[in-house]
Coordinates of N, CA, C and O in Angstrom, one line a residue:
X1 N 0.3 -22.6 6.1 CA 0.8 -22.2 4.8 C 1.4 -20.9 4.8 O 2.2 -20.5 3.9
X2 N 1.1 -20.1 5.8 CA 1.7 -18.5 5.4 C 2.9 -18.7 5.9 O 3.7 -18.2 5.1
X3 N 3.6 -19.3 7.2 CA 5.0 -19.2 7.4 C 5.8 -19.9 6.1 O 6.9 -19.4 5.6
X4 N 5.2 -21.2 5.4 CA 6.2 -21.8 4.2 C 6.0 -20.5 3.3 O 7.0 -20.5 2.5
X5 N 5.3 -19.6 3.1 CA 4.8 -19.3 1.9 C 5.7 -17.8 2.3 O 6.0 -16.9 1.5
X6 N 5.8 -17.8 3.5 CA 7.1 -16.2 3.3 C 8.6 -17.2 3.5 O 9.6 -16.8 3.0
X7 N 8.5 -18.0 4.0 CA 10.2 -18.4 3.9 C 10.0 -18.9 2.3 O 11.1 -18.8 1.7
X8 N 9.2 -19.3 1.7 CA 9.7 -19.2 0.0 C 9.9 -17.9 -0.3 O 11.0 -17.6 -0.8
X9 N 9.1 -17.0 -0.3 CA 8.9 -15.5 -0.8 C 10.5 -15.1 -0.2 O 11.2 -15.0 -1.2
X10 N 11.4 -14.9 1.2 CA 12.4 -14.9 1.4 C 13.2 -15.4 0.5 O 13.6 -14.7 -0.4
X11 N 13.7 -16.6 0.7 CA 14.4 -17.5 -0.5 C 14.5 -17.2 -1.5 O 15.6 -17.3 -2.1
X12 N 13.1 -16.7 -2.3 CA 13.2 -16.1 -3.6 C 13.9 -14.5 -3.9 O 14.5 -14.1 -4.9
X13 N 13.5 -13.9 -2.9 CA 14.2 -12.5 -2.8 C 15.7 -12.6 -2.7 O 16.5 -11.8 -3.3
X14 N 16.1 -13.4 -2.0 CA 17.5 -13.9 -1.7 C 18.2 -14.0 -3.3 O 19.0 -13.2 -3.8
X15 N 17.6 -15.3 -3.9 CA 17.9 -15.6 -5.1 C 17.7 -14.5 -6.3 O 18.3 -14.6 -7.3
X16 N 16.8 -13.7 -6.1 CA 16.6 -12.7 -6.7 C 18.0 -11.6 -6.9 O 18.4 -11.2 -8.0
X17 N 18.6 -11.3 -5.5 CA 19.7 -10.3 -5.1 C 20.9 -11.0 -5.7 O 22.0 -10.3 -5.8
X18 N 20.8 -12.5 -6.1 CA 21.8 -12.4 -6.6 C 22.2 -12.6 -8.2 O 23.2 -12.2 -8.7
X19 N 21.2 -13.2 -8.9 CA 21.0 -13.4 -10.4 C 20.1 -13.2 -11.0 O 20.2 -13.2 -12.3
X20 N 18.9 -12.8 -10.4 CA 17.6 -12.7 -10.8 C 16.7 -11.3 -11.7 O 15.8 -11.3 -12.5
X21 N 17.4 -10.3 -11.3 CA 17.0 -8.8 -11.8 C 18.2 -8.9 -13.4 O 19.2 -9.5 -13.8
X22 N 17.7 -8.3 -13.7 CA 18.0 -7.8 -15.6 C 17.4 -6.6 -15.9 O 16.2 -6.6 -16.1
X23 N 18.3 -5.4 -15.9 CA 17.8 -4.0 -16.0 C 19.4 -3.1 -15.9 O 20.5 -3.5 -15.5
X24 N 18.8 -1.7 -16.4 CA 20.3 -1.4 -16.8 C 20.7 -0.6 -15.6 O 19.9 -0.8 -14.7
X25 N 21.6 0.3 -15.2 CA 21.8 0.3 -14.2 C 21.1 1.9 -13.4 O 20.5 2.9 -13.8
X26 N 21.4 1.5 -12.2 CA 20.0 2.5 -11.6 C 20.3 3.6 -11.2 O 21.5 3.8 -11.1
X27 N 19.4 4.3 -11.0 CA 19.9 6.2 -11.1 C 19.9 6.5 -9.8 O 19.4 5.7 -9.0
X28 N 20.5 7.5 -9.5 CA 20.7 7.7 -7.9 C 19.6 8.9 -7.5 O 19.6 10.1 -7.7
X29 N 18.9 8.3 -6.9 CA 18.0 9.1 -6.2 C 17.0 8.8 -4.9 O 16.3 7.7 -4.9
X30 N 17.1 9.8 -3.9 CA 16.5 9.7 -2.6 C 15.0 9.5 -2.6 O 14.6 8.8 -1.6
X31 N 14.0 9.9 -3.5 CA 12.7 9.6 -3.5 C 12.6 7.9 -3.8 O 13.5 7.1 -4.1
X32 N 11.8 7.6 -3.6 CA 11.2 5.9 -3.4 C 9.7 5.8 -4.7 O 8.5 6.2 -4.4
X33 N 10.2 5.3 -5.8 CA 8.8 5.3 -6.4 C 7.5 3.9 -5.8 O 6.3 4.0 -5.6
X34 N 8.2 3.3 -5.8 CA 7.0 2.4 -5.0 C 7.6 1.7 -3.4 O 8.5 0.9 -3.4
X35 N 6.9 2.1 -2.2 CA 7.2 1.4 -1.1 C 7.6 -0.4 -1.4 O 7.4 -1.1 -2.3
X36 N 8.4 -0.7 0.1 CA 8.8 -2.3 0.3 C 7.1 -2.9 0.1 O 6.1 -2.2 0.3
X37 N 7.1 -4.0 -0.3 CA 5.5 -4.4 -0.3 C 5.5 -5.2 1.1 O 4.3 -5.5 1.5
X38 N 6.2 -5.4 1.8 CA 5.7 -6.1 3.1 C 5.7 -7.9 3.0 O 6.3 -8.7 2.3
X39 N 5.1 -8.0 3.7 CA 5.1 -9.6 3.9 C 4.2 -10.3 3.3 O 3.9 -11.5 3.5
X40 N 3.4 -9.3 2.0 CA 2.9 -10.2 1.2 C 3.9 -10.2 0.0 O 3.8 -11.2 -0.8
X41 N 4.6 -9.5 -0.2 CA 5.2 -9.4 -1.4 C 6.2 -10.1 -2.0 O 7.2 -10.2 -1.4
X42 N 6.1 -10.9 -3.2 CA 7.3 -11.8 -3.8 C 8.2 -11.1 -4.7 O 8.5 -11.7 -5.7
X43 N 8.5 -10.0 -4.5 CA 9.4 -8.8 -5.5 C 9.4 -7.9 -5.1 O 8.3 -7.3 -4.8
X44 N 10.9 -7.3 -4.9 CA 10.6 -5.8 -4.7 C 11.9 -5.0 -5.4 O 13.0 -4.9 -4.9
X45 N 11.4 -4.2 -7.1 CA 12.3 -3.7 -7.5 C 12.1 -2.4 -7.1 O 11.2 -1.7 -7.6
X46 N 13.0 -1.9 -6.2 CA 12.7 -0.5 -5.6 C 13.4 0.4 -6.8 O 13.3 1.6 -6.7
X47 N 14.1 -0.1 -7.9 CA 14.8 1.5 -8.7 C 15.6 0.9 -9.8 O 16.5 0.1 -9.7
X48 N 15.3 1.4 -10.6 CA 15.9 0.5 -12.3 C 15.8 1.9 -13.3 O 15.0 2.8 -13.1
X49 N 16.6 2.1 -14.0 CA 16.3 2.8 -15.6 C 16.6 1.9 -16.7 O 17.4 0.9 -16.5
X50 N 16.1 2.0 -18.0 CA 15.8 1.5 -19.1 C 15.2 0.3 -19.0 O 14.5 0.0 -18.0
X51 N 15.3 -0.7 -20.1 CA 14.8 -1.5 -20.1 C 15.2 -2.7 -19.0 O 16.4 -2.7 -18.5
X52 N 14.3 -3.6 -18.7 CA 14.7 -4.6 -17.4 C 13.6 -5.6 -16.8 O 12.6 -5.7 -17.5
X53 N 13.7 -6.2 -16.0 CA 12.5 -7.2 -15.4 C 13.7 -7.5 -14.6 O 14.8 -7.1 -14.3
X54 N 12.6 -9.0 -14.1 CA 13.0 -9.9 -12.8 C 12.2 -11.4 -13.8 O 11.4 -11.7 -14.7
X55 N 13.1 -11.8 -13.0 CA 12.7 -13.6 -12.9 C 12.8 -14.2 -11.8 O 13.9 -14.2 -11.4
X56 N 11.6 -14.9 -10.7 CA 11.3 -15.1 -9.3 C 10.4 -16.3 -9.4 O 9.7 -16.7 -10.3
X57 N 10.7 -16.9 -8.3 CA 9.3 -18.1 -7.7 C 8.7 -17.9 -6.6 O 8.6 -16.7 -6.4
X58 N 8.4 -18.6 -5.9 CA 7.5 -18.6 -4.7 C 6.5 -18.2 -5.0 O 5.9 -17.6 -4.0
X59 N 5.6 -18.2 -6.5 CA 4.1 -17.6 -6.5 C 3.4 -19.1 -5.7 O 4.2 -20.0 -5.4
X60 N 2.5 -19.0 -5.6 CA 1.2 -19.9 -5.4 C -0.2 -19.6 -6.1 O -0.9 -18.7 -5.7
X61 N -0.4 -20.3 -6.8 CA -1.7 -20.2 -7.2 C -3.0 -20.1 -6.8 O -4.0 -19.7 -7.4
X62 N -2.8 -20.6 -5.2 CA -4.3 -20.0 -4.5 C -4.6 -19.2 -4.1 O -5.6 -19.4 -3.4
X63 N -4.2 -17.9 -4.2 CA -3.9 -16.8 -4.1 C -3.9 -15.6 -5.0 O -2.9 -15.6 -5.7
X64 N -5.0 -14.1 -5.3 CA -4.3 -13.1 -6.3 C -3.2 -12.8 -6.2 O -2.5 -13.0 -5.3
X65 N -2.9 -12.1 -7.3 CA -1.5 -11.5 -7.8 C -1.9 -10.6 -8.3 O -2.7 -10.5 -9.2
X66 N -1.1 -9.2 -7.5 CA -0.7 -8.1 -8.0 C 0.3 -7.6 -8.3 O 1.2 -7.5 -7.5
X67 N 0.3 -6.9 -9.8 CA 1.6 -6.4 -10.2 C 1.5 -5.4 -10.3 O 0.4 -5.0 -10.9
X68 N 2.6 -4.4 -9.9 CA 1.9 -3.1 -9.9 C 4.1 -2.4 -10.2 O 5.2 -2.8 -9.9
X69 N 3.4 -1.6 -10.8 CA 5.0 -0.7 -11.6 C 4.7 1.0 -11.7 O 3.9 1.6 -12.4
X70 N 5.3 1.2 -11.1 CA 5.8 3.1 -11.0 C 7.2 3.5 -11.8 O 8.2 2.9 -11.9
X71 N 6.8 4.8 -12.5 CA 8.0 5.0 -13.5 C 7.9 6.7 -13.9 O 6.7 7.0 -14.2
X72 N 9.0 7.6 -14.0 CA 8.8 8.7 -14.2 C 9.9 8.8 -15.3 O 10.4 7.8 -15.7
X73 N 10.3 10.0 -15.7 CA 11.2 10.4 -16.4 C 10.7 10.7 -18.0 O 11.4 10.5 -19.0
X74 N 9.5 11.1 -18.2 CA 9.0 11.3 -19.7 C 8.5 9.7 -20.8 O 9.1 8.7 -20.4
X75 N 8.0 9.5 -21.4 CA 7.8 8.6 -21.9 C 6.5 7.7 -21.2 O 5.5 8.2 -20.7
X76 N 6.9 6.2 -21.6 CA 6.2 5.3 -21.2 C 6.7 3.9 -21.3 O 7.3 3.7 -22.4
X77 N 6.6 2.8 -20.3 CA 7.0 1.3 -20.1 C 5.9 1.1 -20.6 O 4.9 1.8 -20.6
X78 N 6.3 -0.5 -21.2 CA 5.4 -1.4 -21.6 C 5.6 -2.6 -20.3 O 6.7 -2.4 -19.8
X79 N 5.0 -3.5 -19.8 CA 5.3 -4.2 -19.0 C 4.4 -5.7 -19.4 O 3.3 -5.6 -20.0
X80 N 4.9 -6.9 -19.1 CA 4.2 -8.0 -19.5 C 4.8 -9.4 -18.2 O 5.9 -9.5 -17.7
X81 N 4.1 -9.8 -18.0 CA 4.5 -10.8 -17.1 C 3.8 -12.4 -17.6 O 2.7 -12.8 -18.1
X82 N 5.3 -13.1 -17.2 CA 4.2 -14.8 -17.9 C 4.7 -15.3 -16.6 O 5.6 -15.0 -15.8
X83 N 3.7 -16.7 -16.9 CA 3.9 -17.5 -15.6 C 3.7 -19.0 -15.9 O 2.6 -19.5 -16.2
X84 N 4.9 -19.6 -15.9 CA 4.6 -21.3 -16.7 C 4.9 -21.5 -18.2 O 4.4 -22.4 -18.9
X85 N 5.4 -20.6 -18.6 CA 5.5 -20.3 -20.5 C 3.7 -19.6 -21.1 O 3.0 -19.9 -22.1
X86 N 3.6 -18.9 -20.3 CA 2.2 -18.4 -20.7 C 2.1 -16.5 -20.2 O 2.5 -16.0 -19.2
X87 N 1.7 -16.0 -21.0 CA 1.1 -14.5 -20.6 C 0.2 -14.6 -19.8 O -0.8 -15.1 -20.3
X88 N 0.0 -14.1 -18.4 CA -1.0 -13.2 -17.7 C -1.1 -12.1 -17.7 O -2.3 -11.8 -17.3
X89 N -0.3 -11.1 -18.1 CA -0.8 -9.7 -17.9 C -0.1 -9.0 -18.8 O 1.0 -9.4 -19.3
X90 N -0.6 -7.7 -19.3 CA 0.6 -6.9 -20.4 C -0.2 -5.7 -20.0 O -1.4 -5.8 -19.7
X91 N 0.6 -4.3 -20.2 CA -0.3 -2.9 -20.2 C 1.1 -2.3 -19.9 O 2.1 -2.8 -19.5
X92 N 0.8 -1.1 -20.3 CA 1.4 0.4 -20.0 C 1.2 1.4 -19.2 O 0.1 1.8 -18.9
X93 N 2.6 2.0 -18.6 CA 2.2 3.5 -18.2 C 2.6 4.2 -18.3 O 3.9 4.1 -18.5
X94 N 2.1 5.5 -18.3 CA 2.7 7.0 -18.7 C 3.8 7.2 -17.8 O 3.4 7.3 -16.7
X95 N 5.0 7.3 -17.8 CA 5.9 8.1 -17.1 C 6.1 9.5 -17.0 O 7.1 9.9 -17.6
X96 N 5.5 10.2 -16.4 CA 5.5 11.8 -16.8 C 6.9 12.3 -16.3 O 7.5 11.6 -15.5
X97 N 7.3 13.3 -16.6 CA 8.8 14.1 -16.3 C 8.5 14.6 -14.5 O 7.5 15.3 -14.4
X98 N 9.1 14.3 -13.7 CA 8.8 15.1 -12.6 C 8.0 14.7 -11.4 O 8.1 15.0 -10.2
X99 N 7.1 13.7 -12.0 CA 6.0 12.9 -11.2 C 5.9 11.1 -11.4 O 6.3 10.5 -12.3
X100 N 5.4 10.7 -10.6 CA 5.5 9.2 -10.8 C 4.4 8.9 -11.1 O 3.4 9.1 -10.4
X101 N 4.4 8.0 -12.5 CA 2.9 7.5 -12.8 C 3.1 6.0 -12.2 O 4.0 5.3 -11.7
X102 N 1.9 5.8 -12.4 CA 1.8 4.2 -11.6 C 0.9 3.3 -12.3 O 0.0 4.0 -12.8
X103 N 0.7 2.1 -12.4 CA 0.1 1.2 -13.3 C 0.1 -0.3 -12.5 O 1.2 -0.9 -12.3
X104 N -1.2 -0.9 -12.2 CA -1.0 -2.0 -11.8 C -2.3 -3.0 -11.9 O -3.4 -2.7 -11.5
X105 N -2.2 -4.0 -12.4 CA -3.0 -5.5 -12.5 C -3.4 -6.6 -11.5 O -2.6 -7.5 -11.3
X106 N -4.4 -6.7 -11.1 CA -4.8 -7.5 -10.2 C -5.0 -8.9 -10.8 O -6.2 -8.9 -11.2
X107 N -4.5 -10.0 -11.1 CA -4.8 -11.0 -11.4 C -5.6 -12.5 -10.0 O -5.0 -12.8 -9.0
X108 N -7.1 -13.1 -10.5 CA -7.5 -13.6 -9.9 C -6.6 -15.1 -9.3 O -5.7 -15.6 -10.0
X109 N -7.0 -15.7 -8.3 CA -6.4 -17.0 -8.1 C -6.2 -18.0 -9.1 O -7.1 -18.1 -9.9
X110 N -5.0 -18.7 -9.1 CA -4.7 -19.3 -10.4 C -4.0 -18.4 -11.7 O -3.0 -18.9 -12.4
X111 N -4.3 -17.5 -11.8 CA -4.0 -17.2 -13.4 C -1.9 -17.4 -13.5 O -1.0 -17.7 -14.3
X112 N -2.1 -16.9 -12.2 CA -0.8 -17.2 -11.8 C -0.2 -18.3 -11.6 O -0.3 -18.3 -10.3
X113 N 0.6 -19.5 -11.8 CA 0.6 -20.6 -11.3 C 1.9 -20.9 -10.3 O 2.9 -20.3 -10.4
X114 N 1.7 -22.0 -9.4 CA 2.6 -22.1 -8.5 C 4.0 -22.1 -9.1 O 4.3 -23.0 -9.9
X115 N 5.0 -21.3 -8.6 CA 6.4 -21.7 -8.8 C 6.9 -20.5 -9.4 O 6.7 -19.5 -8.7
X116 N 7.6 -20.1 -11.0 CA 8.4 -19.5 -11.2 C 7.3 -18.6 -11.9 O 6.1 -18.9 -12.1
X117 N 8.0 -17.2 -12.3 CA 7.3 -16.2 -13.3 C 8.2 -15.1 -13.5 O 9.2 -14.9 -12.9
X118 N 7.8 -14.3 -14.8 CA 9.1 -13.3 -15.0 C 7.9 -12.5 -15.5 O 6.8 -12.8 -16.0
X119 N 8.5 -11.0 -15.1 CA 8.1 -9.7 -15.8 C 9.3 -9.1 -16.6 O 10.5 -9.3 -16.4
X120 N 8.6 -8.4 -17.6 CA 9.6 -7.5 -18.4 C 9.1 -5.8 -18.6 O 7.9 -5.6 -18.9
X121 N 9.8 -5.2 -18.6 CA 9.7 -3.8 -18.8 C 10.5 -3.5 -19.9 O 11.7 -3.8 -19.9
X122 N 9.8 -2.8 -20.9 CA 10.3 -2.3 -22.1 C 10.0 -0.8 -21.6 O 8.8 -0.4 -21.6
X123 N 10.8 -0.2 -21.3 CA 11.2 1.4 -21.7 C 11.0 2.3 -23.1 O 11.6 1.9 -24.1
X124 N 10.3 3.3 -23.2 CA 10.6 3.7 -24.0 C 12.0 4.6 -24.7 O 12.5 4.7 -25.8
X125 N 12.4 5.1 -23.2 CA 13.9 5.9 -23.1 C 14.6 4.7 -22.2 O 14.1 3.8 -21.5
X126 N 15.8 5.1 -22.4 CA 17.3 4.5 -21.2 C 17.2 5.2 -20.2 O 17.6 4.8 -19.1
X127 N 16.4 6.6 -20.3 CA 16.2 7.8 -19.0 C 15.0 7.3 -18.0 O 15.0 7.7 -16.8
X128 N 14.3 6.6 -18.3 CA 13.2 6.4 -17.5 C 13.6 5.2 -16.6 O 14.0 4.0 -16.7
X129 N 13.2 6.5 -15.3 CA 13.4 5.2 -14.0 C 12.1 4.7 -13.7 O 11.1 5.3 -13.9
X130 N 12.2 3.6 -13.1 CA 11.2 2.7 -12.6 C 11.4 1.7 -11.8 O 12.5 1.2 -11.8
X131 N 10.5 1.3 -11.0 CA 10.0 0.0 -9.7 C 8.9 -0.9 -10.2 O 8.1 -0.9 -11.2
X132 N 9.1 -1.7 -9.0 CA 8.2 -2.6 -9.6 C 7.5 -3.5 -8.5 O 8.3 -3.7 -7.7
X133 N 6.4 -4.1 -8.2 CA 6.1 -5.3 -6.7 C 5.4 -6.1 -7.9 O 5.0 -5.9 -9.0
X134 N 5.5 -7.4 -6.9 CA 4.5 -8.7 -6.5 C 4.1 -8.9 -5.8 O 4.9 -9.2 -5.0
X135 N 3.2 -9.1 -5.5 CA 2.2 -9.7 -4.4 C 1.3 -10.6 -4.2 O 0.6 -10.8 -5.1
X136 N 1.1 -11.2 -3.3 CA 0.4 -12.3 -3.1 C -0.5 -11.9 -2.1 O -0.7 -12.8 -1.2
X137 N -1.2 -10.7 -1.9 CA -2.3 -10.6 -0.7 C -3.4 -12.2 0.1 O -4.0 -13.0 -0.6
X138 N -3.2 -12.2 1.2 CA -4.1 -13.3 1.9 C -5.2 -13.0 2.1 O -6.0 -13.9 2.6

């Protein structure tokens, strides 16, 4: 299951790079708010400002899911993710000026369901940058 389950996670990154992200456009900067997540990961928004999300598949349900989002620039994101026409997760984090706050949700096997899911980030400013992962830890 883990080789199908990263050539989906591939595929979906692929499809991701080319229609998949919705966010405004991204600020130039050499620091990294959240590392690549690795070969568990089914998302990796490495740098976005204002408001934005992703729309992705390759979740599986037998498996947790973590979503986890970093964001600086003053203010605060709201973040919400559904999966199948349904909410799993919503919460906030602080963006402080200067420093990167970080915010992330562990959801148990299942809550997630196999196939498609979308997160959204609501910004409070257009100035706040932010990242974002998915994960599927084994």
């Amino acid at each position: 299951m883990g080789r199908m389950r990263k050539a989906l996670a591939v595929a979906a990154l692929a499809a991701l790079g080319l229609t998949g992200v919705t966010a405004g456009p991204a600020a130039a900067s050499t620091d990294v708010l959240l590392p690549h997540p690795g070969p568990e990961g089914l998302v990796w928004v490495p740098e976005r400002t204002g408001d934005g999300g992703v729309v992705s598949g390759g979740a599986w349900e037998g498996l947790p899911t973590v979503l986890t989002v970093a964001c600086e620039g003053g203010g605060n994101v709201g973040v919400t993710m559904e999966s199948q026409r349904g909410q799993v997760a919503a919460f906030s984090v602080d963006c402080p000026a200067g420093d990167a706050g970080v915010g992330s949700v562990t959801m148990k096997a299942g809550a997630v369901r196999s196939g498609s899911f979308s997160v959204a980030v609501d910004a409070s400013t257009e100035s706040i940058r932010w990242a974002l992962t998915v994960t599927q830890p084994e």
